[in-house]
Coordinates of C-alpha atoms in Angstrom, one line a residue:
M1 CA 192.7 99.9 106.7
S2 CA 189.3 99.7 107.6
W3 CA 187.1 101.1 110.3
D4 CA 184.7 100.3 113.1
R5 CA 181.0 99.5 112.6
R6 CA 180.2 102.9 114.7
V7 CA 182.6 105.0 112.4
V8 CA 180.9 103.8 109.6
R9 CA 177.4 104.5 110.7
Q10 CA 178.6 107.9 111.8
V11 CA 180.0 109.1 108.3
G12 CA 176.9 107.2 106.8
L13 CA 174.1 108.7 108.8
A14 CA 175.6 112.0 108.5
Q15 CA 176.5 112.0 104.8
A16 CA 172.4 110.5 105.0
A17 CA 170.9 113.9 106.5
L18 CA 172.8 116.0 105.0
G19 CA 172.4 115.1 101.4
F20 CA 168.4 114.7 102.2
T21 CA 168.0 118.0 103.9
V22 CA 170.7 120.3 101.2
N23 CA 168.9 119.3 98.2
S24 CA 165.7 120.3 100.1
L25 CA 166.6 124.0 100.4
G26 CA 165.5 124.6 96.5
A27 CA 161.4 122.7 97.1
C28 CA 161.7 124.4 100.7
L29 CA 162.8 127.8 99.0
V30 CA 159.1 127.7 97.1
L31 CA 156.7 126.5 99.9
L32 CA 158.0 129.0 102.3
A33 CA 158.4 131.5 99.5
A34 CA 154.3 130.6 99.3
D35 CA 154.2 130.6 103.6
L36 CA 155.4 134.2 104.0
D37 CA 153.1 135.3 100.7
S38 CA 156.1 136.9 98.3
A39 CA 157.7 135.9 95.6
P40 CA 161.1 132.3 95.7
E41 CA 163.2 134.8 93.5
E42 CA 162.8 137.2 96.8
L43 CA 164.1 134.4 99.3
A44 CA 167.6 133.5 97.4
W45 CA 169.6 133.8 100.5
L46 CA 167.8 130.0 101.9
S47 CA 169.9 129.1 98.9
S48 CA 173.3 130.5 100.3
S49 CA 173.1 128.6 103.6
F50 CA 175.1 126.2 102.8
G51 CA 177.7 128.1 101.0
V52 CA 178.0 130.2 103.7
G53 CA 178.6 127.3 105.9
L54 CA 181.0 126.1 103.7
L55 CA 183.4 129.3 103.7
V56 CA 182.9 128.6 107.3
A57 CA 184.4 125.8 107.8
G58 CA 186.7 125.8 104.5
V59 CA 188.7 129.2 106.7
T60 CA 188.1 127.8 110.5
G61 CA 188.3 124.0 109.6
R62 CA 192.1 123.4 110.3
W63 CA 190.9 125.2 114.8
A64 CA 187.9 123.1 114.7
L65 CA 189.7 119.5 113.7
R66 CA 192.2 120.0 116.5
P67 CA 190.4 118.1 119.2
G68 CA 190.0 115.5 116.7
P69 CA 187.2 115.6 114.3
R70 CA 184.5 113.4 116.9
P71 CA 183.8 116.9 118.5
A72 CA 183.0 118.5 115.4
L73 CA 180.6 116.0 114.0
L74 CA 178.4 116.8 117.9
G75 CA 178.4 119.6 117.3
S76 CA 177.7 119.5 113.1
A77 CA 174.7 117.5 114.2
L78 CA 173.6 119.0 117.6
V79 CA 174.0 122.9 114.8
A80 CA 172.5 121.2 111.7
A81 CA 169.2 119.6 114.2
A82 CA 168.4 122.7 115.6
G83 CA 168.8 124.4 111.6
T84 CA 166.5 121.9 110.8
I85 CA 163.9 122.1 113.0
L86 CA 163.3 125.9 112.5
L87 CA 163.3 125.9 108.9
A88 CA 161.3 122.8 109.1
I89 CA 158.8 124.6 111.5
G90 CA 159.7 128.5 111.5
A91 CA 156.6 131.0 110.3
S92 CA 158.3 133.9 109.5
A93 CA 161.7 134.7 108.3
V94 CA 163.5 135.8 110.3
M95 CA 163.4 131.7 112.0
A96 CA 163.8 130.5 108.5
A97 CA 166.7 132.2 107.4
A98 CA 168.7 131.2 111.2
G99 CA 167.2 127.9 110.4
A100 CA 168.4 128.2 106.8
L101 CA 171.9 129.3 108.7
L102 CA 172.5 126.8 111.1
L103 CA 171.4 124.3 109.0
G104 CA 174.2 125.1 106.0
L105 CA 177.0 125.4 109.0
G106 CA 175.8 121.9 109.9
A107 CA 176.4 120.2 107.3
A108 CA 179.1 122.1 106.6
G109 CA 180.7 120.6 109.3
F110 CA 179.6 117.1 107.5
V111 CA 181.6 118.4 104.6
L112 CA 184.8 118.6 107.0
V113 CA 184.7 115.6 109.2
T114 CA 184.0 113.2 107.0
P115 CA 187.6 112.3 105.5
A116 CA 188.8 113.2 108.9
L117 CA 187.0 110.0 110.0
L118 CA 187.7 108.0 106.9
G119 CA 191.1 108.8 106.2
G120 CA 194.4 106.3 105.6
P121 CA 194.9 104.3 102.7
D122 CA 191.1 102.7 102.5
A123 CA 189.7 106.8 102.2
A124 CA 188.5 106.1 97.9
A125 CA 186.4 103.1 99.7
G126 CA 185.3 104.5 102.5
L127 CA 184.5 108.2 101.2
A128 CA 182.7 106.2 98.3
R129 CA 180.6 105.2 99.8
A130 CA 179.6 108.3 102.4
Y131 CA 178.9 109.6 99.8
A132 CA 177.0 106.7 97.4
A133 CA 174.5 107.7 101.0
G134 CA 174.3 111.1 101.2
S135 CA 173.8 110.7 96.6
V136 CA 170.6 108.0 97.7
S137 CA 169.3 110.1 100.0
A138 CA 169.3 113.2 97.9
L139 CA 166.1 111.6 96.2
F140 CA 164.1 111.5 99.2
G141 CA 163.9 114.8 99.9
P142 CA 162.2 117.2 97.8
L143 CA 159.9 113.8 97.0
A144 CA 159.1 113.9 100.8
I145 CA 158.2 117.8 100.8
G146 CA 156.3 116.9 98.2
A147 CA 154.6 114.5 98.8
L148 CA 153.9 115.8 102.5
A149 CA 153.1 118.9 100.2
A150 CA 149.7 117.3 98.4
T151 CA 148.2 116.2 101.8
G152 CA 147.4 120.2 102.3
L153 CA 149.8 120.8 105.0
S154 CA 153.2 122.1 105.4
G155 CA 155.6 120.6 102.8
R156 CA 158.2 121.5 105.3
L157 CA 158.0 119.4 108.1
A158 CA 159.5 116.8 106.0
L159 CA 162.8 118.1 106.9
L160 CA 161.9 116.5 110.1
I161 CA 162.3 113.3 109.1
A162 CA 166.1 114.9 109.6
V163 CA 165.7 115.3 112.7
P164 CA 165.7 112.4 114.3
P165 CA 169.0 110.9 112.6
L166 CA 170.9 113.7 113.9
L167 CA 170.3 113.3 116.7
F168 CA 171.6 110.0 117.0
L169 CA 173.9 111.1 115.7
A170 CA 175.6 113.5 118.1
A171 CA 174.4 110.9 121.0
D172 CA 176.3 108.4 119.9
T173 CA 178.9 110.8 118.5
R174 CA 180.3 111.0 122.5
P175 CA 182.8 109.4 124.0
R176 CA 183.2 105.7 124.8
R177 CA 185.3 104.8 127.2
S178 CA 185.3 101.1 127.0
A179 CA 186.2 102.1 123.1
A180 CA 190.1 102.9 123.2
A181 CA 190.0 102.3 119.6
T182 CA 187.2 105.5 119.3
G183 CA 188.0 107.7 121.8
P184 CA 189.9 110.8 121.1
D185 CA 194.3 109.0 120.3
A186 CA 192.7 107.7 117.2
D187 CA 191.1 111.3 117.0
A188 CA 194.2 112.7 117.0
V189 CA 195.7 110.3 114.5
S190 CA 192.7 110.8 112.7
V191 CA 193.4 115.0 111.8
P192 CA 197.3 115.4 111.4
D193 CA 195.5 113.0 108.4
A194 CA 193.3 115.3 106.9
V195 CA 194.5 118.7 107.6
S196 CA 197.9 118.9 107.8
V197 CA 198.9 121.3 105.6
S198 CA 202.0 120.2 105.7
A199 CA 201.2 117.2 103.2
T200 CA 203.5 115.9 100.2
P201 CA 203.5 117.9 97.4
T202 CA 202.5 116.2 94.4
V203 CA 199.5 113.6 94.7
S204 CA 199.9 109.8 93.9
R205 CA 196.7 108.2 91.6
S206 CA 195.5 106.6 94.8
D207 CA 194.6 110.0 96.4
A208 CA 192.7 111.7 92.8
V209 CA 190.9 108.4 92.4
S210 CA 189.9 109.2 96.4
V211 CA 188.9 112.7 95.4
A212 CA 186.8 112.0 92.6
D213 CA 185.2 108.6 93.0
A214 CA 183.3 110.3 96.7
V215 CA 182.6 113.6 95.2
S216 CA 180.8 111.7 92.5
G217 CA 179.2 109.7 94.7
S218 CA 179.8 106.4 92.3
G219 CA 180.2 103.8 95.1
S220 CA 183.4 103.0 93.2
G221 CA 187.1 102.7 94.9
S222 CA 188.7 101.3 92.5
G223 CA 191.9 103.8 90.8
R224 CA 190.9 103.3 87.1
G225 CA 189.9 106.1 85.3
T226 CA 191.1 109.2 86.5
G227 CA 191.8 110.9 82.9
D228 CA 188.6 112.8 80.8
G229 CA 190.2 111.7 77.4
P230 CA 192.7 114.1 75.7
L231 CA 190.0 116.5 75.8
G232 CA 190.4 118.6 79.8
S233 CA 191.7 115.4 81.0
V234 CA 192.4 114.1 85.0
E235 CA 195.9 114.4 84.7
R236 CA 197.5 110.6 85.8
A237 CA 199.5 110.9 88.8
R238 CA 203.0 110.2 88.1
P239 CA 203.9 107.3 91.1
Q240 CA 207.2 108.5 92.2
V241 CA 207.5 111.0 94.1
E242 CA 209.6 113.8 93.0
V243 CA 211.3 116.8 93.6
A244 CA 209.2 119.4 95.7
R245 CA 208.3 123.2 94.0
A246 CA 204.9 125.5 94.3
P247 CA 202.1 125.7 92.6
S248 CA 202.1 127.7 89.6
V249 CA 199.7 130.5 90.7
W250 CA 198.0 131.4 87.2
R251 CA 197.8 127.0 86.6
A252 CA 196.3 126.4 89.9
A253 CA 194.0 129.7 89.4
G254 CA 192.4 128.7 86.7
V255 CA 191.6 125.4 87.2
W256 CA 190.1 126.3 90.8
A257 CA 187.9 128.5 88.9
T258 CA 186.6 126.1 86.8
I259 CA 185.6 124.6 90.4
V260 CA 183.5 127.6 90.5
V261 CA 182.4 126.9 86.5
A262 CA 180.4 123.7 87.9
V263 CA 179.2 124.1 91.2
S264 CA 177.1 126.8 89.5
I265 CA 176.2 126.0 87.1
E266 CA 174.7 122.0 89.2
F267 CA 173.8 124.9 92.0
C268 CA 171.4 126.6 89.3
F269 CA 169.2 123.9 89.2
T270 CA 169.6 122.1 92.3
I271 CA 167.8 125.3 93.6
W272 CA 165.9 127.0 90.7
S273 CA 164.4 123.9 89.0
T274 CA 161.4 123.4 91.7
T275 CA 160.5 127.2 91.0
R276 CA 160.6 126.3 86.8
L277 CA 158.6 124.0 87.2
Q278 CA 155.5 125.6 88.7
A279 CA 155.9 128.0 86.6
T280 CA 155.0 125.4 84.1
G281 CA 151.9 124.9 86.5
L282 CA 152.5 122.3 88.6
P283 CA 151.7 122.7 92.5
A284 CA 154.1 123.3 94.5
G285 CA 154.1 119.4 95.7
A286 CA 154.0 117.6 92.4
A287 CA 156.6 120.2 91.3
A288 CA 159.2 119.7 94.0
A289 CA 158.2 116.2 93.7
A290 CA 159.2 116.2 89.7
A291 CA 162.3 118.3 90.4
T292 CA 163.5 115.2 91.5
T293 CA 164.6 114.7 88.1
F294 CA 167.7 116.5 87.9
L295 CA 168.9 114.6 91.1
V296 CA 168.7 111.0 89.4
G297 CA 170.3 112.7 86.2
M298 CA 173.1 113.6 88.9
A299 CA 173.3 110.0 90.4
A300 CA 172.5 108.3 87.4
G301 CA 176.1 110.6 85.4
R302 CA 178.2 110.0 88.4
L303 CA 176.9 106.0 88.5
A304 CA 178.4 106.1 84.2
A305 CA 181.2 108.3 84.6
P306 CA 183.9 106.6 86.1
R307 CA 183.2 103.7 83.1
L308 CA 183.8 106.8 80.9
I309 CA 186.3 108.3 82.1
A310 CA 188.4 105.1 82.1
R311 CA 187.5 104.3 78.5
R312 CA 188.7 108.3 77.9
V313 CA 185.2 109.3 76.4
P314 CA 185.8 114.0 77.2
V315 CA 183.2 114.4 79.9
I316 CA 183.3 117.3 80.8
L317 CA 183.1 117.6 76.6
V318 CA 180.4 115.8 76.5
G319 CA 178.6 117.5 80.3
C320 CA 178.5 120.6 78.7
G321 CA 176.6 119.9 75.3
L322 CA 174.3 117.5 77.0
A323 CA 174.2 120.2 80.1
A324 CA 172.9 123.3 77.8
A325 CA 171.1 120.6 75.5
G326 CA 169.1 120.3 79.1
T327 CA 169.0 123.9 79.2
V328 CA 167.6 125.4 76.7
V329 CA 164.6 122.5 76.5
V330 CA 163.9 123.8 79.7
A331 CA 164.3 128.0 79.1
L332 CA 162.0 126.9 75.8
F333 CA 159.7 124.8 76.6
D334 CA 156.1 125.7 78.9
A335 CA 155.3 122.4 79.7
P336 CA 156.2 119.9 82.9
M337 CA 157.4 117.3 81.1
P338 CA 159.3 118.7 78.0
V339 CA 161.0 120.5 81.0
T340 CA 160.8 117.7 83.6
L341 CA 163.1 115.7 80.6
G342 CA 165.3 118.6 80.3
L343 CA 165.7 118.7 84.1
A344 CA 166.8 115.0 84.1
L345 CA 168.7 115.6 80.8
A346 CA 171.0 119.0 82.3
G347 CA 172.0 116.6 85.4
L348 CA 173.2 113.5 83.1
G349 CA 175.4 115.9 82.1
V350 CA 176.8 118.3 85.5
A351 CA 177.1 115.7 86.5
P352 CA 180.8 115.1 86.7
F353 CA 181.9 118.1 86.9
Y354 CA 182.6 119.2 90.6
P355 CA 184.5 115.9 90.7
V356 CA 186.5 115.9 87.4
T357 CA 186.7 119.9 88.4
L358 CA 187.9 119.3 92.0
A359 CA 189.9 116.0 90.8
R360 CA 192.4 118.6 88.2
F361 CA 193.3 120.9 91.1
V362 CA 193.8 118.5 94.0
Q363 CA 196.6 117.5 91.0
V364 CA 198.2 120.7 90.7
P365 CA 201.8 120.6 90.7
G366 CA 202.9 121.7 94.6
L367 CA 200.3 121.8 95.4
P368 CA 199.4 120.8 99.2
T369 CA 196.5 118.3 99.3
A370 CA 195.1 119.2 102.5
R371 CA 195.6 123.1 101.1
A372 CA 193.8 122.1 97.2
A373 CA 191.0 120.8 99.5
A374 CA 190.6 122.8 101.6
Y375 CA 190.7 125.5 98.4
G376 CA 188.4 124.0 96.7
A377 CA 185.7 124.0 99.2
L378 CA 186.2 127.9 99.0
A379 CA 185.1 127.4 95.7
S380 CA 181.8 125.3 96.6
G381 CA 180.9 127.9 99.3
T382 CA 181.6 130.8 96.6
A383 CA 179.8 129.5 93.7
I384 CA 177.0 128.1 96.2
L385 CA 176.6 131.8 97.3
A386 CA 176.5 133.8 93.9
A387 CA 174.7 131.3 91.2
P388 CA 171.5 130.8 92.7
A389 CA 171.8 134.2 93.4
T390 CA 172.6 135.5 90.5
L391 CA 169.9 133.4 88.3
A392 CA 167.3 134.3 90.9
A393 CA 168.2 138.1 89.7
L394 CA 168.4 138.1 86.1
G395 CA 165.2 135.9 86.4
A396 CA 163.0 138.6 88.9
A397 CA 165.2 141.1 85.7
L398 CA 163.8 139.3 82.5
D399 CA 161.6 135.7 84.1
L400 CA 164.1 132.7 84.6
R401 CA 163.3 130.4 81.7
T402 CA 165.3 133.3 80.2
A403 CA 167.6 133.9 82.7
Y404 CA 168.3 129.6 82.4
L405 CA 169.8 130.6 78.8
V406 CA 171.9 134.1 80.0
A407 CA 173.3 132.5 82.9
V408 CA 174.0 129.0 82.3
L409 CA 174.6 128.6 78.6
P410 CA 178.1 131.0 78.9
L411 CA 179.4 129.0 82.0
A412 CA 179.1 125.7 80.2
L413 CA 180.8 127.4 77.4
V414 CA 183.5 128.7 79.8
L415 CA 184.2 125.2 81.4
A416 CA 183.8 123.5 77.7
A417 CA 186.9 126.8 76.6
A418 CA 188.2 126.0 79.6
T419 CA 189.0 122.2 79.2
L420 CA 190.2 122.5 75.9
P421 CA 194.1 124.1 75.7
R422 CA 194.1 120.8 78.0
R423 CA 193.8 118.6 75.7
A424 CA 196.5 119.9 72.9
R425 CA 199.7 119.1 75.4
P426 CA 201.6 116.4 74.9

């Protein structure tokens, strides 16, 4: 199926705003700490806002979407705009905290609504394009903050760039009486596809690829290569319909845990890379700009991942090796250039973790697709809440360099070990 231009525009704006704002939280943390004359580690709550929003969206998503996806999209845009403004101009920790929480809720709403608007047989291509917009936009957030901070102004003001598109999105989302195809009836049709818990208990090959491609932001709707090679493979879903059966609790829990580990590794770097670079002697603006190398590595890795998977390359194991190597470089060296290169290397390694582990979870036999997606959001929220805060606590007790070694390396080892047994199965 195809979507009208209005839907494509709305989803693209939502994902671009999400990528720009959420990936700016790490840089904002450093600048806010300087504004409030406190240590960045004391503001770990800032990195938790998106995680809190994901948990709320995961728990309340079915009820939020009952009137249709567009009311939820409208509310998410307004909430995200309000949070962005407060976070950009807030002169106190209370205002910044309120802004971060509102932004997290709005961004999580975008995550929830996007599949409801782009449901149907062509969801893989539509979601891939939508998330690609977010991936590209994510690169510009920290760069804009760093460039503005270099001029002597508050770099947080760069967040205001996202406000006009968010307000336009809110206005564009209002129902149009003359557009029957985009009215409430269309919304009502799209919601059950996205949120019904009575979905068929088996997952088609195209469904599995849709999740992996969409989250990876690779821009590919291809159905090729859902496997991760023999090691940690994303199981190739069988096209025929099977008799419904209850999912294995232990298997589902194990795969769910790999999502938590994958997102934990990613957000340790996303949130704290700017702080790590600042510790090498870079000013806050330059550190925020240099930290985008991790996002560049992520983007490059996710563009390459589908082709590697198609060739049965064990991308999880290779990624764990690259992430571990990048972590060692980030931790052992104390000069801007090697730390920046280490972040890029870690980004390359981390890139396939989330899409591959999420695709495996969606393919757990007997687990309805919609329920798997909700549990996946809860896994992401759990990791985003716990991992950066844990790294901050370790950094306060030891130092951030040692914290990376203590936190990230064991997580990479656990993810690699969790992947190995599945390779041995015939």
